[in-house]
Tab-separated table of C-alpha atoms in Angstrom:
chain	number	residue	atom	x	y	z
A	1258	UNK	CA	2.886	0.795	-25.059
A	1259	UNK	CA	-0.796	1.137	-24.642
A	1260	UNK	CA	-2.149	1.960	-21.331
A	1261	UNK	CA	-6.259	1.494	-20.184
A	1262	UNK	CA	-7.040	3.440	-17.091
A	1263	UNK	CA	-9.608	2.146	-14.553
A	1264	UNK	CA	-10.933	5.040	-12.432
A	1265	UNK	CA	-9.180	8.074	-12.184
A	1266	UNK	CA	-7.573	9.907	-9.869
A	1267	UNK	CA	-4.735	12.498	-8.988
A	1268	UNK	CA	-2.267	10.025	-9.777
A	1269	UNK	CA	-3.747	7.866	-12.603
A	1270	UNK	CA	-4.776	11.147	-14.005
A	1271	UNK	CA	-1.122	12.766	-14.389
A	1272	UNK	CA	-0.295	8.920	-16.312
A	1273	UNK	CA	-2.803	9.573	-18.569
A	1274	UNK	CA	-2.217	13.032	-19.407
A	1275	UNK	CA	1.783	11.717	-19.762
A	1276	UNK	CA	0.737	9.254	-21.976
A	1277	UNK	CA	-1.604	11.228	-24.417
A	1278	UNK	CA	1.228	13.555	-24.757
A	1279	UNK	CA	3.858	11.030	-25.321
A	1280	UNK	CA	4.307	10.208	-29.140
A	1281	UNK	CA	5.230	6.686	-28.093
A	1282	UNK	CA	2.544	5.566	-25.809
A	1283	UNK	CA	-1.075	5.875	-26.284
A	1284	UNK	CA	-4.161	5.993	-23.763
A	1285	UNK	CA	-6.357	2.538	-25.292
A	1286	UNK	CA	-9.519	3.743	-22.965
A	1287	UNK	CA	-10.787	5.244	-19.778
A	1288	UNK	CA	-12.703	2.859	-17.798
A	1289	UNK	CA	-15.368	4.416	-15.740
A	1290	UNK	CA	-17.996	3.221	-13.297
A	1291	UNK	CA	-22.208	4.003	-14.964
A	1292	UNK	CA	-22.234	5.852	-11.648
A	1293	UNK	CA	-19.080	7.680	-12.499
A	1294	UNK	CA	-19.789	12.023	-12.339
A	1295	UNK	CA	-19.669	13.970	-14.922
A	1296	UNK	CA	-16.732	15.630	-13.216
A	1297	UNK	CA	-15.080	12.595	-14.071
A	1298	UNK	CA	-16.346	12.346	-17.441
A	1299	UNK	CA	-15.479	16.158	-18.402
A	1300	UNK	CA	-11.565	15.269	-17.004
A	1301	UNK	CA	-11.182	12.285	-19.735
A	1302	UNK	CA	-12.508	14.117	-22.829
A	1303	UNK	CA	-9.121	15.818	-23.180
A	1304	UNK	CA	-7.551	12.538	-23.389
A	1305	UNK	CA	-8.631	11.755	-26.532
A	1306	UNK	CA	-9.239	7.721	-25.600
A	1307	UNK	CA	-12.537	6.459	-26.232
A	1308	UNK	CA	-14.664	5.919	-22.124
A	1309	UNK	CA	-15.910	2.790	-21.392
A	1310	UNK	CA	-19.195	3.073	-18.750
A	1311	UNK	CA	-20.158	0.464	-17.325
A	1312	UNK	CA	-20.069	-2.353	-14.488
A	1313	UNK	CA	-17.989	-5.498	-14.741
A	1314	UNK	CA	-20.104	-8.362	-15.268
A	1315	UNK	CA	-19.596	-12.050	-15.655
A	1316	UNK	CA	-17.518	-11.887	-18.644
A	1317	UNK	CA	-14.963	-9.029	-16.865
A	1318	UNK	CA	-14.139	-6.084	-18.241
A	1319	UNK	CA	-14.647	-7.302	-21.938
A	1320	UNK	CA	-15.007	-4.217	-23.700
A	1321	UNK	CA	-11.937	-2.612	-22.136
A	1322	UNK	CA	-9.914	-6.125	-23.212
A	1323	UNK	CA	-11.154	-5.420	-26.340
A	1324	UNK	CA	-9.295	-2.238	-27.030
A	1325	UNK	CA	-6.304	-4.632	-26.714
A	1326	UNK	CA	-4.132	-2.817	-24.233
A	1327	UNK	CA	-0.614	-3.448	-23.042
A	1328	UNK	CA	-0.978	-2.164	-19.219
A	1329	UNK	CA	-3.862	-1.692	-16.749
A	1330	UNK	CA	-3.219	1.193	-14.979
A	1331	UNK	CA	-5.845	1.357	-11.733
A	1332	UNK	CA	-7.235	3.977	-9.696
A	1333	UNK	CA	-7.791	4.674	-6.127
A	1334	UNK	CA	-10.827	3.319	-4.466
A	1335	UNK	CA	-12.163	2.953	-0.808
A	1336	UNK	CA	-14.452	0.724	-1.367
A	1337	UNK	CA	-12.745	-2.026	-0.386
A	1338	UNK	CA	-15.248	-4.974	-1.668
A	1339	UNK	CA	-15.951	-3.564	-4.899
A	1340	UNK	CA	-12.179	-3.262	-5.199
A	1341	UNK	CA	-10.887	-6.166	-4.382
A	1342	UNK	CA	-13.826	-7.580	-7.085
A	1343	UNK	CA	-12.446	-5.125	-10.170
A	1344	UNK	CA	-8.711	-6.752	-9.388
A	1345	UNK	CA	-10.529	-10.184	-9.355
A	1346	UNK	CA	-11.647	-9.450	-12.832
A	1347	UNK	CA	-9.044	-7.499	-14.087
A	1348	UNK	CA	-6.050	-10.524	-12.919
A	1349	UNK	CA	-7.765	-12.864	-15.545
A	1350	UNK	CA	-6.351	-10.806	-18.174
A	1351	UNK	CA	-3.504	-11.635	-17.474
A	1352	UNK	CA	-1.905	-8.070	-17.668
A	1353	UNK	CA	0.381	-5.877	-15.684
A	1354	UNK	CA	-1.252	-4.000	-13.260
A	1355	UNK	CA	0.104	-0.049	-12.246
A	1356	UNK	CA	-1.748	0.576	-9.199
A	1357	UNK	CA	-2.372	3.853	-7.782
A	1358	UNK	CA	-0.248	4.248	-4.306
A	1359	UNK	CA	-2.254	4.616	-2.028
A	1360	UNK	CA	-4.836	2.515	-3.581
A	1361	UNK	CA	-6.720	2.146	-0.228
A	1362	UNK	CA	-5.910	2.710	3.170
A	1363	UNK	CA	-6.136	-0.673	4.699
A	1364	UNK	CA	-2.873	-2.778	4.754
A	1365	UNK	CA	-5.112	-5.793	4.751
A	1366	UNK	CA	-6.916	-4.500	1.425
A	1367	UNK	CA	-3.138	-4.873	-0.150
A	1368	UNK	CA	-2.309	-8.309	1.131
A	1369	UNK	CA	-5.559	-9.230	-0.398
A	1370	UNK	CA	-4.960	-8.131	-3.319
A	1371	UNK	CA	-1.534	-9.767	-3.646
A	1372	UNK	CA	-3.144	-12.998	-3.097
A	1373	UNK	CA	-5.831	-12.355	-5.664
A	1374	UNK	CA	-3.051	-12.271	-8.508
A	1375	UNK	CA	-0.685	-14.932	-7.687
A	1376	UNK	CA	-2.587	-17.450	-9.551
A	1377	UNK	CA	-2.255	-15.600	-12.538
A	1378	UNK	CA	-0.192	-14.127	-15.279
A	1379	UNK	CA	-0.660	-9.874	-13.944
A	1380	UNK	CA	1.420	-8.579	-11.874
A	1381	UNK	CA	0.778	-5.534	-9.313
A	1382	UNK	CA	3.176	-2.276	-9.694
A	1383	UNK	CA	2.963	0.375	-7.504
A	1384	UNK	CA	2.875	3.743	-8.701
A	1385	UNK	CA	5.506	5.179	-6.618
A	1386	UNK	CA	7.365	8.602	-8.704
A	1387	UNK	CA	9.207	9.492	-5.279
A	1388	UNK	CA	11.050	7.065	-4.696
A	1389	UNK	CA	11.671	6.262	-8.320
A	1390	UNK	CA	12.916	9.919	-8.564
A	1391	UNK	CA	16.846	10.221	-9.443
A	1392	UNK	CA	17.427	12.177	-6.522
A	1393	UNK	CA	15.474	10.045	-4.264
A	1394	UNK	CA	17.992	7.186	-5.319
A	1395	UNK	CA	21.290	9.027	-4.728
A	1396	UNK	CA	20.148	9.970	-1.325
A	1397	UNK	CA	19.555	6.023	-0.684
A	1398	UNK	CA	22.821	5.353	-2.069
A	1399	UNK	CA	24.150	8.072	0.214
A	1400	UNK	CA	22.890	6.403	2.923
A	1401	UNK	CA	23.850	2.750	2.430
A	1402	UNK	CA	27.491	3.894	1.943
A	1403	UNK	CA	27.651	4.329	-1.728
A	1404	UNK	CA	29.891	7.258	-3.248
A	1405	UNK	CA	27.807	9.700	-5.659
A	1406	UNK	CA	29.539	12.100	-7.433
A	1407	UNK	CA	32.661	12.788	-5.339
A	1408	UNK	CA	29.936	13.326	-2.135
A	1409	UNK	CA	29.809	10.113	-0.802
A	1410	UNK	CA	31.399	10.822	2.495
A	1411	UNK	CA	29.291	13.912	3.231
A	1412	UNK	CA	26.868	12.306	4.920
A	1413	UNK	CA	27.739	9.327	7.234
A	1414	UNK	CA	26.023	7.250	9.525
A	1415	UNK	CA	22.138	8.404	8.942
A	1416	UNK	CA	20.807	9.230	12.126
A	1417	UNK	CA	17.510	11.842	11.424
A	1418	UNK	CA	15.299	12.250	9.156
A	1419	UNK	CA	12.916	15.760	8.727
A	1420	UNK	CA	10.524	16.302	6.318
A	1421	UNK	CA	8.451	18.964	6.009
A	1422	UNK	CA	5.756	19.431	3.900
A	1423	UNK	CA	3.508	22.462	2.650
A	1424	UNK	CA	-0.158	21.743	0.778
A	1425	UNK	CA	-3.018	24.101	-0.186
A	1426	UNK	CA	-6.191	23.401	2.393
A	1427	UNK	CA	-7.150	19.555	1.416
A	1428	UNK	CA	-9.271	16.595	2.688
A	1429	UNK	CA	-8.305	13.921	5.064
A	1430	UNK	CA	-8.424	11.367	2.418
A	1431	UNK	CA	-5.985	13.579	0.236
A	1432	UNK	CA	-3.629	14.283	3.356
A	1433	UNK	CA	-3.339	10.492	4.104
A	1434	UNK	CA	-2.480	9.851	0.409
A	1435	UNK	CA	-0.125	12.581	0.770
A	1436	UNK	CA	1.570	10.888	4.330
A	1437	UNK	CA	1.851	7.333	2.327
A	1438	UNK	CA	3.903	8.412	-1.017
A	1439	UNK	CA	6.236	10.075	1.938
A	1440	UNK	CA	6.295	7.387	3.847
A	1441	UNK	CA	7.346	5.200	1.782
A	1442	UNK	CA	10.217	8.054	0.671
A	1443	UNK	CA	11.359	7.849	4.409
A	1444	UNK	CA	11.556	4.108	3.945
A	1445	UNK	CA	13.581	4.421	1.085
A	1446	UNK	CA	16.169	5.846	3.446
A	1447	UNK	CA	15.798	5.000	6.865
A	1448	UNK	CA	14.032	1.260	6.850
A	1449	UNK	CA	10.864	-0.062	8.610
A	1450	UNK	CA	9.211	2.466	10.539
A	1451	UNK	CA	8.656	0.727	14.244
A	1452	UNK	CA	6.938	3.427	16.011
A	1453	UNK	CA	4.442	6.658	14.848
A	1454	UNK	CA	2.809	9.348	17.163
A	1455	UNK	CA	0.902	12.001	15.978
A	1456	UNK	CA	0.397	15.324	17.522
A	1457	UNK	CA	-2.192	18.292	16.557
A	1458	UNK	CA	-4.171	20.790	17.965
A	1459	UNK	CA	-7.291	20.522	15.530
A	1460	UNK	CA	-10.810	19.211	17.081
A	1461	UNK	CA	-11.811	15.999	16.459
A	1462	UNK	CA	-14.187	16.566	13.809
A	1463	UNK	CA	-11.517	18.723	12.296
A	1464	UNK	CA	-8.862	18.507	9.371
A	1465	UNK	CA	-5.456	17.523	11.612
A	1466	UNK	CA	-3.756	20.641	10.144
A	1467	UNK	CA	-0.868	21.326	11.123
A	1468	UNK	CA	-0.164	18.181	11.884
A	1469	UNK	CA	3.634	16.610	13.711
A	1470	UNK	CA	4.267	12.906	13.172
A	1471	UNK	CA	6.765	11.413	15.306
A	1472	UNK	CA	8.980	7.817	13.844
A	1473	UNK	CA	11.265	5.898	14.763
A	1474	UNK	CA	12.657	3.519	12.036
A	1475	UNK	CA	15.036	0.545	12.097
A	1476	UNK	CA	18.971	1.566	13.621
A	1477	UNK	CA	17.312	4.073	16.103
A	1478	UNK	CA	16.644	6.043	13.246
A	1479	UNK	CA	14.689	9.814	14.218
A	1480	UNK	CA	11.853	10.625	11.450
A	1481	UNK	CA	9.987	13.767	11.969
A	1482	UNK	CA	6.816	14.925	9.482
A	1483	UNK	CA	5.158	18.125	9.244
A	1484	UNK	CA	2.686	18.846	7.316
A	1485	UNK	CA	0.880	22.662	7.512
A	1486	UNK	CA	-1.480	24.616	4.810
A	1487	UNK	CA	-0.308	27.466	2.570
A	1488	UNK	CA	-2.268	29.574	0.313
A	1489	UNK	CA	0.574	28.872	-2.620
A	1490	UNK	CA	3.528	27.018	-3.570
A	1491	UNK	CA	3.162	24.171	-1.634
A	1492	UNK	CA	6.213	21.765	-1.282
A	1493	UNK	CA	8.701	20.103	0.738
A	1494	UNK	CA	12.054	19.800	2.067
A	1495	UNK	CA	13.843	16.469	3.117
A	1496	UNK	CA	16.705	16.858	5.445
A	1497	UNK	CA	18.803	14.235	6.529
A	1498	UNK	CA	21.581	14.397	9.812
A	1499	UNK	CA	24.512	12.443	9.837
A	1500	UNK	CA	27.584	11.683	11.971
A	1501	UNK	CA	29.413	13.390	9.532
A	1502	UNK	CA	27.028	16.517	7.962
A	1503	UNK	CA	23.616	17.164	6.743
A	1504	UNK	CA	21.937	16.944	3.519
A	1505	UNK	CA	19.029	19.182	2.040
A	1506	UNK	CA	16.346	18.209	-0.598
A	1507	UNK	CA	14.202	21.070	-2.009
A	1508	UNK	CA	10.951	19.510	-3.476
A	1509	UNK	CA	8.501	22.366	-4.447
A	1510	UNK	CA	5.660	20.897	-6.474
A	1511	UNK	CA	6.581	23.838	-9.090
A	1512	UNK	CA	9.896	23.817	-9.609
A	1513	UNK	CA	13.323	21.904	-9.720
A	1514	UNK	CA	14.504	19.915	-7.070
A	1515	UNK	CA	17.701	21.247	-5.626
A	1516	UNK	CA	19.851	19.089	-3.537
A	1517	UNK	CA	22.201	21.107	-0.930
A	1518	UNK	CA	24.329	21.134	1.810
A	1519	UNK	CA	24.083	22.585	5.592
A	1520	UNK	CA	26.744	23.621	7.252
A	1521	UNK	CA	26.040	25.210	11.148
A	1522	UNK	CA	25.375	28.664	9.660
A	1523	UNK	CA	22.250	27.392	7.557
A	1524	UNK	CA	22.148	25.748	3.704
A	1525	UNK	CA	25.823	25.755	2.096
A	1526	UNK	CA	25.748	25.035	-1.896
A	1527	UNK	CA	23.943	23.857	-4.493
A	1528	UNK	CA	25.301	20.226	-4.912
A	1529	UNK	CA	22.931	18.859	-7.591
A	1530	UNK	CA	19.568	19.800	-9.959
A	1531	UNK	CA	16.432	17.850	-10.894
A	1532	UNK	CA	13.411	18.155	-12.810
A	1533	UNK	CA	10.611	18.479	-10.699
A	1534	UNK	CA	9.095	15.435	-10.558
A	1535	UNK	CA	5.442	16.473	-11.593
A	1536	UNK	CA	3.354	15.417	-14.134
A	1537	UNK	CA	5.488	15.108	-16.823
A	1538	UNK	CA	7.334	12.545	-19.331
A	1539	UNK	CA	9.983	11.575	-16.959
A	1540	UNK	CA	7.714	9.950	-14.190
A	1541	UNK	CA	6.451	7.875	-17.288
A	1542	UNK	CA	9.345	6.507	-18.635
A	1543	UNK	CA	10.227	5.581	-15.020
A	1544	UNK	CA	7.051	3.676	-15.018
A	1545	UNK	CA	7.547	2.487	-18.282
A	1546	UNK	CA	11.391	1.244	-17.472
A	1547	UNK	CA	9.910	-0.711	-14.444
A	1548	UNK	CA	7.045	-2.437	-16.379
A	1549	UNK	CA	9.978	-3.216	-18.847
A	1550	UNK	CA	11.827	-4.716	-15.915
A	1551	UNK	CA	9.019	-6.578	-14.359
A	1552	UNK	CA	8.301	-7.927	-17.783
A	1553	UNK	CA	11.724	-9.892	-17.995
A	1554	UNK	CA	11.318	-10.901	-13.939
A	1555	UNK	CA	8.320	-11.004	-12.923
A	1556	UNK	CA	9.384	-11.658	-9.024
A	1557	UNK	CA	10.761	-8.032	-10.076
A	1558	UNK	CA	7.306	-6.167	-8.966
A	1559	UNK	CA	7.102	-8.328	-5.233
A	1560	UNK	CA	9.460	-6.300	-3.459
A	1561	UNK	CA	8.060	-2.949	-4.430
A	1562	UNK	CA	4.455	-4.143	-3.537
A	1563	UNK	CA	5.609	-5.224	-0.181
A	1564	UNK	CA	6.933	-1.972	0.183
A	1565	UNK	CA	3.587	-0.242	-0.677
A	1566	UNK	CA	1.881	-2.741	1.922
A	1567	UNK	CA	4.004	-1.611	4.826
A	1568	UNK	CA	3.876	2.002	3.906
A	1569	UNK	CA	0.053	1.480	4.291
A	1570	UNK	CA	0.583	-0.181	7.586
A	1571	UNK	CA	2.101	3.086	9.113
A	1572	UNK	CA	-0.308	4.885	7.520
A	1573	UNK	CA	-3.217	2.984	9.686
A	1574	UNK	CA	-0.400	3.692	12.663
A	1575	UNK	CA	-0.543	7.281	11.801
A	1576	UNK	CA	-5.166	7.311	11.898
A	1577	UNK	CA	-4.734	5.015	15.105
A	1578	UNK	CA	-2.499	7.368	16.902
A	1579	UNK	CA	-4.576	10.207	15.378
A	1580	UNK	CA	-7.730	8.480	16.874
A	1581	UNK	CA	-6.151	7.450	20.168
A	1582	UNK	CA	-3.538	10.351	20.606
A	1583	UNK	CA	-0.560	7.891	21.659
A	1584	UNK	CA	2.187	6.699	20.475
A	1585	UNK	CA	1.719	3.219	17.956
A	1586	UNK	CA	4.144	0.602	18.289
A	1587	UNK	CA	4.851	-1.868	14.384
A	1588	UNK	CA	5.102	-5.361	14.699
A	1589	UNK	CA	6.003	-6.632	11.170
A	1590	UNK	CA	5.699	-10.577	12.272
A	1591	UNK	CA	2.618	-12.718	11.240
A	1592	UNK	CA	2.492	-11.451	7.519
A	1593	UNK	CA	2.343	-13.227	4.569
A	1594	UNK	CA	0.651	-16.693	3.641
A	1595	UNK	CA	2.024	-19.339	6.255
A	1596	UNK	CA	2.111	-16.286	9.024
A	1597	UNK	CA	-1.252	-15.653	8.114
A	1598	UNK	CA	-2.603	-19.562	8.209
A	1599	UNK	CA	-0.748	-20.028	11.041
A	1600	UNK	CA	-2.800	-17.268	13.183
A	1601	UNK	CA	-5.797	-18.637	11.332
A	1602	UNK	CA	-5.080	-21.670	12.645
A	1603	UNK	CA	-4.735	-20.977	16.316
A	1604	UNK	CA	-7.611	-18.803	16.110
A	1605	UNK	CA	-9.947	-21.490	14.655
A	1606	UNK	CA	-8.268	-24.411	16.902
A	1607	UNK	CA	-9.144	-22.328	20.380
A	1608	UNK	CA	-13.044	-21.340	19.534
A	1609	UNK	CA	-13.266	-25.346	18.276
A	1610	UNK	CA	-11.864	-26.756	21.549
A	1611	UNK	CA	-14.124	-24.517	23.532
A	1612	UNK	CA	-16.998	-24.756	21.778
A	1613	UNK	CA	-16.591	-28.607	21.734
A	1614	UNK	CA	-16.028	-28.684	25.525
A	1615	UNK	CA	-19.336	-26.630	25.784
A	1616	UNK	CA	-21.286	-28.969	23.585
A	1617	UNK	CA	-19.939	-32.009	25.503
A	1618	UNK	CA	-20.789	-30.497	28.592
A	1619	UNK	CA	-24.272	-30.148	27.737
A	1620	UNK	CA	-24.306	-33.684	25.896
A	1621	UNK	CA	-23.913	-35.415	28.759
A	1622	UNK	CA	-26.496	-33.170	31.099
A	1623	UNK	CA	-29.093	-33.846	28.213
A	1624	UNK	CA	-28.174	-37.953	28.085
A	1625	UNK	CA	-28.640	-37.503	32.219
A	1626	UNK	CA	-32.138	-35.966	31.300
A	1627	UNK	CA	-32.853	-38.046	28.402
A	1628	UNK	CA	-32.458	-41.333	30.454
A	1629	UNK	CA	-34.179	-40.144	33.466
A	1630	UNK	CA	-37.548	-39.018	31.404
A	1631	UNK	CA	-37.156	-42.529	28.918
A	1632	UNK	CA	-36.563	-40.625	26.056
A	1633	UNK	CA	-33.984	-43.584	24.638
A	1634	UNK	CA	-33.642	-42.111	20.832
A	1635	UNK	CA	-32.629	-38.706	21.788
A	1636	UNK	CA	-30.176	-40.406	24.514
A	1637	UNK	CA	-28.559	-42.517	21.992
A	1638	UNK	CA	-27.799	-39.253	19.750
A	1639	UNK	CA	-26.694	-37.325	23.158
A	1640	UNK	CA	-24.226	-40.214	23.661
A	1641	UNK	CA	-22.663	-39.870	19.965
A	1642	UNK	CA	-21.771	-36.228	20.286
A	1643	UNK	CA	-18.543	-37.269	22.291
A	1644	UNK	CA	-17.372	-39.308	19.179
A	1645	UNK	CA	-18.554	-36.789	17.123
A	1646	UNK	CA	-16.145	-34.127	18.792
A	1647	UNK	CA	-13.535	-36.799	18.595
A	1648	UNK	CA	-14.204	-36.705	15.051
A	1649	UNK	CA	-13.946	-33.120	14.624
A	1650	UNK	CA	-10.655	-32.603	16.501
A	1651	UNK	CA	-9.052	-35.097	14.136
A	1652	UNK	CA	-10.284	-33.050	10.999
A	1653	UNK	CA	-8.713	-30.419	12.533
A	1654	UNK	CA	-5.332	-31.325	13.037
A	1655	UNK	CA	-5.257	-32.866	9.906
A	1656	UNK	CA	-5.946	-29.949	7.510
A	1657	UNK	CA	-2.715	-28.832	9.595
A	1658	UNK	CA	-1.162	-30.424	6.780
A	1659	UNK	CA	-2.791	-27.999	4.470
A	1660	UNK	CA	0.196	-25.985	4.997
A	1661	UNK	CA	2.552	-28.644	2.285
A	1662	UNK	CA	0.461	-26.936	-0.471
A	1663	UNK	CA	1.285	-23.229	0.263
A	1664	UNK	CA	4.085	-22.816	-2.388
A	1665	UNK	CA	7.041	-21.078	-1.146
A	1666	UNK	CA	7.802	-17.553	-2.379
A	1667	UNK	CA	11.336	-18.191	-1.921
A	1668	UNK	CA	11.401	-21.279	-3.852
């Protein structure tokens, strides 16, 4: 399989280094921006895949098409304009699309996007490792009532969630990043998260370090998340409570994952082993066994971007209750296309009828005016605004039926 990066970063960055040291996958370019640094530039050279710099112009990203490649894998970007116009380019070639997760912090950037490729052949995958992670999925099985390895009835009825994470000093943009891929771990487990408050001592102006974030998810579900700054070996550990015993993940970034058991005295045995889930060949034959998947069902890669969209929208819970320093209720109604025209709708409908009521109003002072100074040709255009706001109204309510040619996802 041949992959063409757009961008780079953290994430993209550990697919391309799989990939060039896979024997069965290559890297078919590095797409960079002509303002791209030469920070940037010095990171691909090991890579050994020829760098495309440059802007996308009217005929897309032709020379990276021309390298022929089998999956676009696509960095992280803020910007949310000039992003949304690289996946406008990059959906007409009709290729899968592995998208960096967090890609952007705005839940409305991601619902964009989704709209931007459904009238095409690409699909969007998020990059998600954690929660594609073996013992990521045991733990889910765990918890929807599913029997792994003799241990099924260890946990019972989830009812908290910790995790606590450990990271070398870092930016806000990389501690966000950091919140989402966990979030959408927790969600994995525990379901929509409804409510998020944050708590920290930091200033303002400050790095939120250490930082507490309190959830509640769906079935009165407790989720607490830590995050504080070590000099080395950062990590994490993810422990679950249940009516019937706890559970203990051991994620250091380093080293294997080791999943154990807690008894009242403190962590009991070993129970299971995995690979750390770092850079490495295993997080790209995940990706590659979901692109494989996606590739016989498309409709395959909508439930995992939906995912990443919600993830995103507690992540903008987690910067307003950071701004605001109270607790942010989730209300998942009013997404999707016929939510979405809906609202649109009876947004557009109320500042029509008002501003119609305001021009009539002042129609029929002016044709009161008009008449009384003689002015007869501007009085007989006063008197046709009336019909013309008739008019109007009726347009209205009939692109209403606009709504018949919004295809149904479930169909």
């Amino acid at each position: 399989m041949k992959f063409a990066l757009v961008g780079l970063d953290t994430r993209t960055a550990e697919i391309a280094q799989a990939v060039a040291a896979a024997g069965d996958h290559r890297l078919a370019c590095v797409y960079l921006d002509a303002g791209a640094g030469d920070l940037d530039r010095r990171a691909v050279e090991p890579l050994g895949a020829p760098v495309i710099c440059g802007s996308p112009n009217a005929d897309g990203f032709a020379r990276l098409w021309e390298t022929r490649p089998d999956v676009i894998v696509l960095a992280a970007r803020q910007d949310a304009a000039a992003l949304i116009h690289d996946v406008r380019q990059l959906a007409q070639l009709d290729l899968p699309i592995v998208v960096s997760h967090p890609v952007n912090h705005s839940a409305m950037v991601y619902y964009e996007l989704e709209m931007l490729v459904q009238n095409s052949k690409s699909i969007l995958l998020p990059y998600l490792p954690l929660r594609w992670h073996p013992a990521v999925q045991q733990l889910s099985e765990q918890v929807a009532g599913a029997a792994v390895g003799g241990d099924g009835q260890r946990l019972g009825r989830l009812e908290q969630i910790t995790l606590d994470r450990t990271i070398r000093q870092s930016t806000r943009s990389e501690l966000l990043d950091l919140f989402a891929a966990d979030v959408d771990l927790v969600r994995t487990l525990a379901g929509d998260i409804t409510d998020v408050a944050a708590m920290h001592s930091a200033a303002d102006d400050q790095l939120p370090l250490p930082l507490n974030v309190q959830m509640t998810a769906q079935h009165a579900v407790l989720v607490r998340w830590s995050l504080t700054a070590v000099d080395q070996s950062p990590g994490g550990q993810l422990t679950l409570a249940g009516s019937r015993g706890s559970l203990r993940l051991r994620m250091a970034d380093a080293q294997d994952w080791q999943w154990v058991s807690l008894d009242p005295e403190g962590e009991g045995d070993v129970l299971q082993t995995w690979p750390s889930p770092g850079p490495g060949q295993q997080n790209l034959e995940r990706l590659v066994q979901r692109l494989e998947a996606v590739a016989h069902d498309p409709h395959a890669s909508q439930p995992a971007w939906q995912d990443a969209s919600r993830g995103v929208e507690v992540l903008e819970a987690l910067e307003k209750s950071l701004r605001k320093r109270r607790l942010v209720h989730l209300s998942y109604e009013g997404r999707g296309e016929e939510e979405a025209f809906k609202g649109t709708m009876a947004s557009l409908g109320c500042g029509l009828l008002l501003a119609l009521m305001l021009l009539t109003v002042v129609a029929g002072i002016g044709l009161k005016l008009a008449k009384e100074q003689g002015l007869d040709r501007l009085a007989a255009l006063l008197a046709k605004i009336p019909h013309v706001a008739l008019g109007l109204m009726i347009v209205f309510l009939l692109m209403q039926l606009l709504r018949v040619v919004i295809p149904d996802k479930k169909k």
